[in-house]
Coordinates of C-alpha atoms in Angstrom, one line a residue:
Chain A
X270 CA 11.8 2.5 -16.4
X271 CA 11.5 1.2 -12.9
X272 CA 8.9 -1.9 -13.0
X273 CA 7.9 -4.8 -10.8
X274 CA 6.2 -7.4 -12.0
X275 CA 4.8 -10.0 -9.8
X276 CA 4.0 -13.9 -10.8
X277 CA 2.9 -17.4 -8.7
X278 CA -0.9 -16.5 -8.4
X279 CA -3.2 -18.7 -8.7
X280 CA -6.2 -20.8 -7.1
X281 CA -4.8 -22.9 -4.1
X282 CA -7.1 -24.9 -1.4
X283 CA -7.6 -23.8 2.3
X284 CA -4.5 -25.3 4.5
X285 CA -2.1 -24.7 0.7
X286 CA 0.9 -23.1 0.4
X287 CA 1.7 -20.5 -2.8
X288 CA 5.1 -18.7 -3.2
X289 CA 5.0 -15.3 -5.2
X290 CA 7.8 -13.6 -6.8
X291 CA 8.2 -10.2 -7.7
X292 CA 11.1 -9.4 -10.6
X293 CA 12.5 -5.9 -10.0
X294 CA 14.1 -3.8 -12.7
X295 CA 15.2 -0.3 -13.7
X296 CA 16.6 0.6 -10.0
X297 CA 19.5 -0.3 -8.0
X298 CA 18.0 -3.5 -6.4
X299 CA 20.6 -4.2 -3.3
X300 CA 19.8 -1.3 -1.0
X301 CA 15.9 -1.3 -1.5
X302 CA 13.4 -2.3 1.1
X303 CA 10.2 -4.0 -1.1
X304 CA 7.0 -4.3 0.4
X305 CA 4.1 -7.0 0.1
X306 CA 0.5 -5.3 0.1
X307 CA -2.8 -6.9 -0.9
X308 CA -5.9 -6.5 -1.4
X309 CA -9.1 -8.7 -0.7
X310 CA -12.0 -8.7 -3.4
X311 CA -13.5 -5.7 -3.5
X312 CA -11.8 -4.3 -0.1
X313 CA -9.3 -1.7 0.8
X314 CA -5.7 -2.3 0.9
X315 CA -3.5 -4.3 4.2
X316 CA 0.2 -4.3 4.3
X317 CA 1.3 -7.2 4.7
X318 CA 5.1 -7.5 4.7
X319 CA 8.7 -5.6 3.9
X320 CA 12.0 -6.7 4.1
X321 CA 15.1 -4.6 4.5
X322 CA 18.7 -4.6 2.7
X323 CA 20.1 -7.4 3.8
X324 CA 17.4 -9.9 4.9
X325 CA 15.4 -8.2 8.3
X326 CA 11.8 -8.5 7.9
X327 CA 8.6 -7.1 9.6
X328 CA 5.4 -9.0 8.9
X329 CA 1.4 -8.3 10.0
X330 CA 0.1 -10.0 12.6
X331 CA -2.0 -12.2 10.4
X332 CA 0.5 -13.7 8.4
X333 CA 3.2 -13.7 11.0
X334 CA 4.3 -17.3 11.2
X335 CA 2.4 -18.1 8.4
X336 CA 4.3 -15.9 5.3
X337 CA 8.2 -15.5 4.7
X338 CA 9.1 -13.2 2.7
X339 CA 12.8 -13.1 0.9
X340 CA 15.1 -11.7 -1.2
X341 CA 17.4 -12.7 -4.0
X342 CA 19.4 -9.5 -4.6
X343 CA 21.3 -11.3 -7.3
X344 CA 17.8 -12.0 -9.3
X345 CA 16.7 -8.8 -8.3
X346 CA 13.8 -10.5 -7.1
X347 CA 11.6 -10.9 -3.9
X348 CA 9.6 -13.4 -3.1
X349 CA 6.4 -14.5 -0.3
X350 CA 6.0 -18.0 0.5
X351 CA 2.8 -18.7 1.5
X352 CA 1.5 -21.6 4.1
X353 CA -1.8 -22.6 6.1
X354 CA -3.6 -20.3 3.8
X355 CA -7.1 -19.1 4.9
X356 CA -9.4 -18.0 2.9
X357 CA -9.1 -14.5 4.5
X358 CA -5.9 -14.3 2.4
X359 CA -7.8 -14.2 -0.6
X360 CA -7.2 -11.2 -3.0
X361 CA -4.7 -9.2 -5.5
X362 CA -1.0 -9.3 -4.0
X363 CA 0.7 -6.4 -4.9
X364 CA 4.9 -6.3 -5.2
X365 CA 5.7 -2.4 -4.2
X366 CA 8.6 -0.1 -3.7
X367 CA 9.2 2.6 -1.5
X368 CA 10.8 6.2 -2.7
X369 CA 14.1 6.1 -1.0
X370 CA 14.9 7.1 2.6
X371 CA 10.9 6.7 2.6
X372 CA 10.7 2.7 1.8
X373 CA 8.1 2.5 4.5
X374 CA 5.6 5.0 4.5
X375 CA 5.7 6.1 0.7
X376 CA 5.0 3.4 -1.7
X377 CA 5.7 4.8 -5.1
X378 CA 6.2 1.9 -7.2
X379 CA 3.6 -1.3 -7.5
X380 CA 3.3 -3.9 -9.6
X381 CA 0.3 -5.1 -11.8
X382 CA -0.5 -7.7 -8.7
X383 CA -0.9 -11.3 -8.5
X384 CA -4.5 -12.9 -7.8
X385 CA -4.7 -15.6 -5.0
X386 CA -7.5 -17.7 -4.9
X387 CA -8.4 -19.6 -1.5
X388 CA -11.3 -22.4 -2.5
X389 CA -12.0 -25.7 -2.1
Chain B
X293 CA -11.7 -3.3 10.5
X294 CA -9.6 -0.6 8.8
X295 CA -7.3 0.8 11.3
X296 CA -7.4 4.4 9.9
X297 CA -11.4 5.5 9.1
X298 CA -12.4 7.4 5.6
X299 CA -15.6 8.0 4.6
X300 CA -17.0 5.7 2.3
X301 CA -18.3 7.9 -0.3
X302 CA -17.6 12.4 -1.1
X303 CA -18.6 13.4 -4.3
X304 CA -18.3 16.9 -6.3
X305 CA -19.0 19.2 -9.8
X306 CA -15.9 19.3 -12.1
X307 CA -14.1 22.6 -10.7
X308 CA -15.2 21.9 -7.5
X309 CA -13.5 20.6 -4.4
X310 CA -13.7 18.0 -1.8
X311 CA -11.7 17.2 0.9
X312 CA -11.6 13.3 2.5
X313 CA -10.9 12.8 5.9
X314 CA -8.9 10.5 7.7
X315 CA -9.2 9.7 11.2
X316 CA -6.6 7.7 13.2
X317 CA -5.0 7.8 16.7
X318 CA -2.2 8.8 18.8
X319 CA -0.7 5.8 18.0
X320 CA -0.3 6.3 14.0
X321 CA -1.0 9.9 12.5
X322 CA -0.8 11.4 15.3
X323 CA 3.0 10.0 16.2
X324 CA 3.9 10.4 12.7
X325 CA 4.6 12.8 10.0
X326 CA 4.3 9.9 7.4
X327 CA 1.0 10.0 6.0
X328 CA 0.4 8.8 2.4
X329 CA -2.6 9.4 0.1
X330 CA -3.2 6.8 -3.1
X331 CA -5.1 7.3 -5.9
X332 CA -7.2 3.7 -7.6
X333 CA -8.7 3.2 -10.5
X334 CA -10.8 0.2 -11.2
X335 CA -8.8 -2.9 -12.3
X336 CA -5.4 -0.8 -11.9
X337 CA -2.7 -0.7 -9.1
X338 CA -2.9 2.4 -6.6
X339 CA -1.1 5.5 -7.3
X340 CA 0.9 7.3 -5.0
X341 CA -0.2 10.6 -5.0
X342 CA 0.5 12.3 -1.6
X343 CA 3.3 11.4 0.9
X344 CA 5.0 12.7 4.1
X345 CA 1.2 14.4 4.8
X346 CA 2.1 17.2 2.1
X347 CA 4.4 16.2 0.0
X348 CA 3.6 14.9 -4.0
X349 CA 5.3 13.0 -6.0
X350 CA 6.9 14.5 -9.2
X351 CA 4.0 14.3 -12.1
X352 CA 1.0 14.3 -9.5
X353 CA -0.8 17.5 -10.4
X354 CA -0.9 20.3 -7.7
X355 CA -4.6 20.1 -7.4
X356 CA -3.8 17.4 -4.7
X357 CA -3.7 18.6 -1.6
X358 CA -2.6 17.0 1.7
X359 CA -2.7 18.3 5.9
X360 CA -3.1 17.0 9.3
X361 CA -4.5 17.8 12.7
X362 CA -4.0 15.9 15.6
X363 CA -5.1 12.5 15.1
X364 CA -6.9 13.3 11.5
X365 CA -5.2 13.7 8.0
X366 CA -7.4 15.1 5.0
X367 CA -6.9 15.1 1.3
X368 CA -8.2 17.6 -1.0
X369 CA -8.8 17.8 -4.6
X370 CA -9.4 21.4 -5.9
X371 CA -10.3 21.8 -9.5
X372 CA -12.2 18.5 -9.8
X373 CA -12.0 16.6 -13.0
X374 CA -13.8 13.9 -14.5
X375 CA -10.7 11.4 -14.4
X376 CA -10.2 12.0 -10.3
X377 CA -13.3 10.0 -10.2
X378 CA -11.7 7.0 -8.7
X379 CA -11.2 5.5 -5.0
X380 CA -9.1 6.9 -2.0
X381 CA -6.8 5.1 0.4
X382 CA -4.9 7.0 3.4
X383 CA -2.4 5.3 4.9
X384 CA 0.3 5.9 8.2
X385 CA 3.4 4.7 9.1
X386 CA 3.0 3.1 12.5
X387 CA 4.9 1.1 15.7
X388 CA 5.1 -2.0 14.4
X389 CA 5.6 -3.4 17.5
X390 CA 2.5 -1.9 19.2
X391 CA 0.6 -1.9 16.3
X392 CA 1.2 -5.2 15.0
X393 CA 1.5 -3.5 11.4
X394 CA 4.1 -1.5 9.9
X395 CA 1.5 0.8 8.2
X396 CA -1.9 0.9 8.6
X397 CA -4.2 2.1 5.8
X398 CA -7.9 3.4 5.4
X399 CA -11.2 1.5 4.5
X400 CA -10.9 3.7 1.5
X401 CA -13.7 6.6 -0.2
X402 CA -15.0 6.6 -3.2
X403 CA -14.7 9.8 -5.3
X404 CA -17.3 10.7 -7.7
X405 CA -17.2 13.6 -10.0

C-alpha cells in the first residue's frame, strides 16, 4: 500500500523555525517528485512546494526564502524546514504524491497532514 | 485570494446533478490541459478524483464528470448521493515562473446533498 505519513507539527512562536518530514512507503521512492500543500484553518488548499528526482525544487512565493524543502532518497523521506514563520503559515501540512509522468498537476497520494501552530 | 474562483456553495436531491464551476485565466486553465478536481471530507485529507480535465482515477466512480472551456473548468456529479456531500477544490497546473506558483487551486464549494 503506497502511504505517506507526515510528522514535526506542532505549536511554534512567530519568527520559529519547524522542520517536517514526510516517511514514504509502498512505491519506488528515487524517481518521485513529492509535493508540500497546506491548508490554513478552515481555508482552501495552497501548494506550497515540490521537489524533483535528484534535488531541484520550485517553491511559492510566500515561502520562497523562507522554506527548504529536501529529500533523503535513502530514508525514503522528505522533509520542509521551516524559518521566520508567520502566522499566515498556520494550518494542516500535507505530504503528497503525484501519479507518475503527472507529479505536478495530479496529486493522487496525501498523507494524514501535520498541524502547525503559529502563536505567541 | 484563490487564484482559480469556485462557488462557495451548489447543492442538490440524491439522483440529481450539479455541476461546479471553475473560473481561471489564460495564464492557468486556459494554457493547460492539467486540471484536477479533489474530493474533502471533514477532518480527512483530499481525494483526487478528477485529473488531466477528464480523466479519473481508477476506483473514483464514473458519476464524476470533468470539461473545460476556455478559461473555465467544471465538475459534475450526476446521480448524487448522500456521501458526495463534501467540499470541492479545482486546481491547475501553472507557469511557475509567471505565476509565482506551480499550481494554483480554488477557494473551494461546498457540496450539499
Amino acid at each position: 500500500e503506497v502511504q505517506l505519513v507526515e510528522s514535526g507539527g506542532g505549536l511554534v512562536k512567530p519568527g520559529g523555525s519547524l522542520r517536517l518530514s514526510c516517511a514514504a512507503s509502498g512505491f519506488t521512492f528515487s524517481p518521485a517528485w513529492l509535493t508540500w500543500v497546506r491548508q490554513a484553518p478552515g481555508k482552501g488548499l495552497e501548494w506550497v512546494a515540490r521537489i524533483k528526482t535528484g534535488g531541484p525544487a520550485d517553491y511559492a512565493a510566500p515561502v520562497k526564502g523562507r522554506f527548504i524543502i529536501s529529500r533523503d532518497d535513502s530514508k525514503n523521506t522528505v522533509s520542509l524546514q521551516m524559518n521566520s514563520l508567520k502566522k499566515e503559515d498556520e494550518g494542516v501540512y500535507y505530504c503528497v504524491l503525484g501519479i507518475p509522468r503527472h507529479w505536478d498537476d495530479a496529486f493522487d497520494i496525501w498523507g494524514q497532514g501535520t498541524m502547525v501552530t503559529v502563536s505567541s | 485570494q484563490s487564484a482559480l474562483t469556485q462557488p462557495a456553495s451548489v447543492s442538490g436531491s440524491p439522483g440529481q446533478s450539479i455541476t461546479i464551476s471553475c473560473i481561471g485565466t489564460s495564464r492557468d486553465i486556459g494554457a493547460y490541459n492539467y486540471v484536477s478536481w479533489y474530493q474533502q471530507h471533514p477532518g480527512k485529507a483530499p481525494k483526487l478524483m478528477i485529473y488531466e480535465v477528464t480523466t479519473r482515477p481508477s476506483g473514483v466512480s464514473n458519476r464524476f464528470s470533468g470539461s473545460k472551456s476556455g478559461n473555465t473548468a467544471s465538475l459534475t456529479i450526476s446521480g448524487l448521493q448522500p456521501e458526495d456531500e463534501a467540499y470541492y477544490y479545482c486546481c491547475s497546473y501553472t507557469n511557475i515562473l509567471t505565476a509565482k506558483t506551480l499550481a494554483v487551486f480554488g477557494g473551494g464549494t461546498k457540496v450539499t446533498v
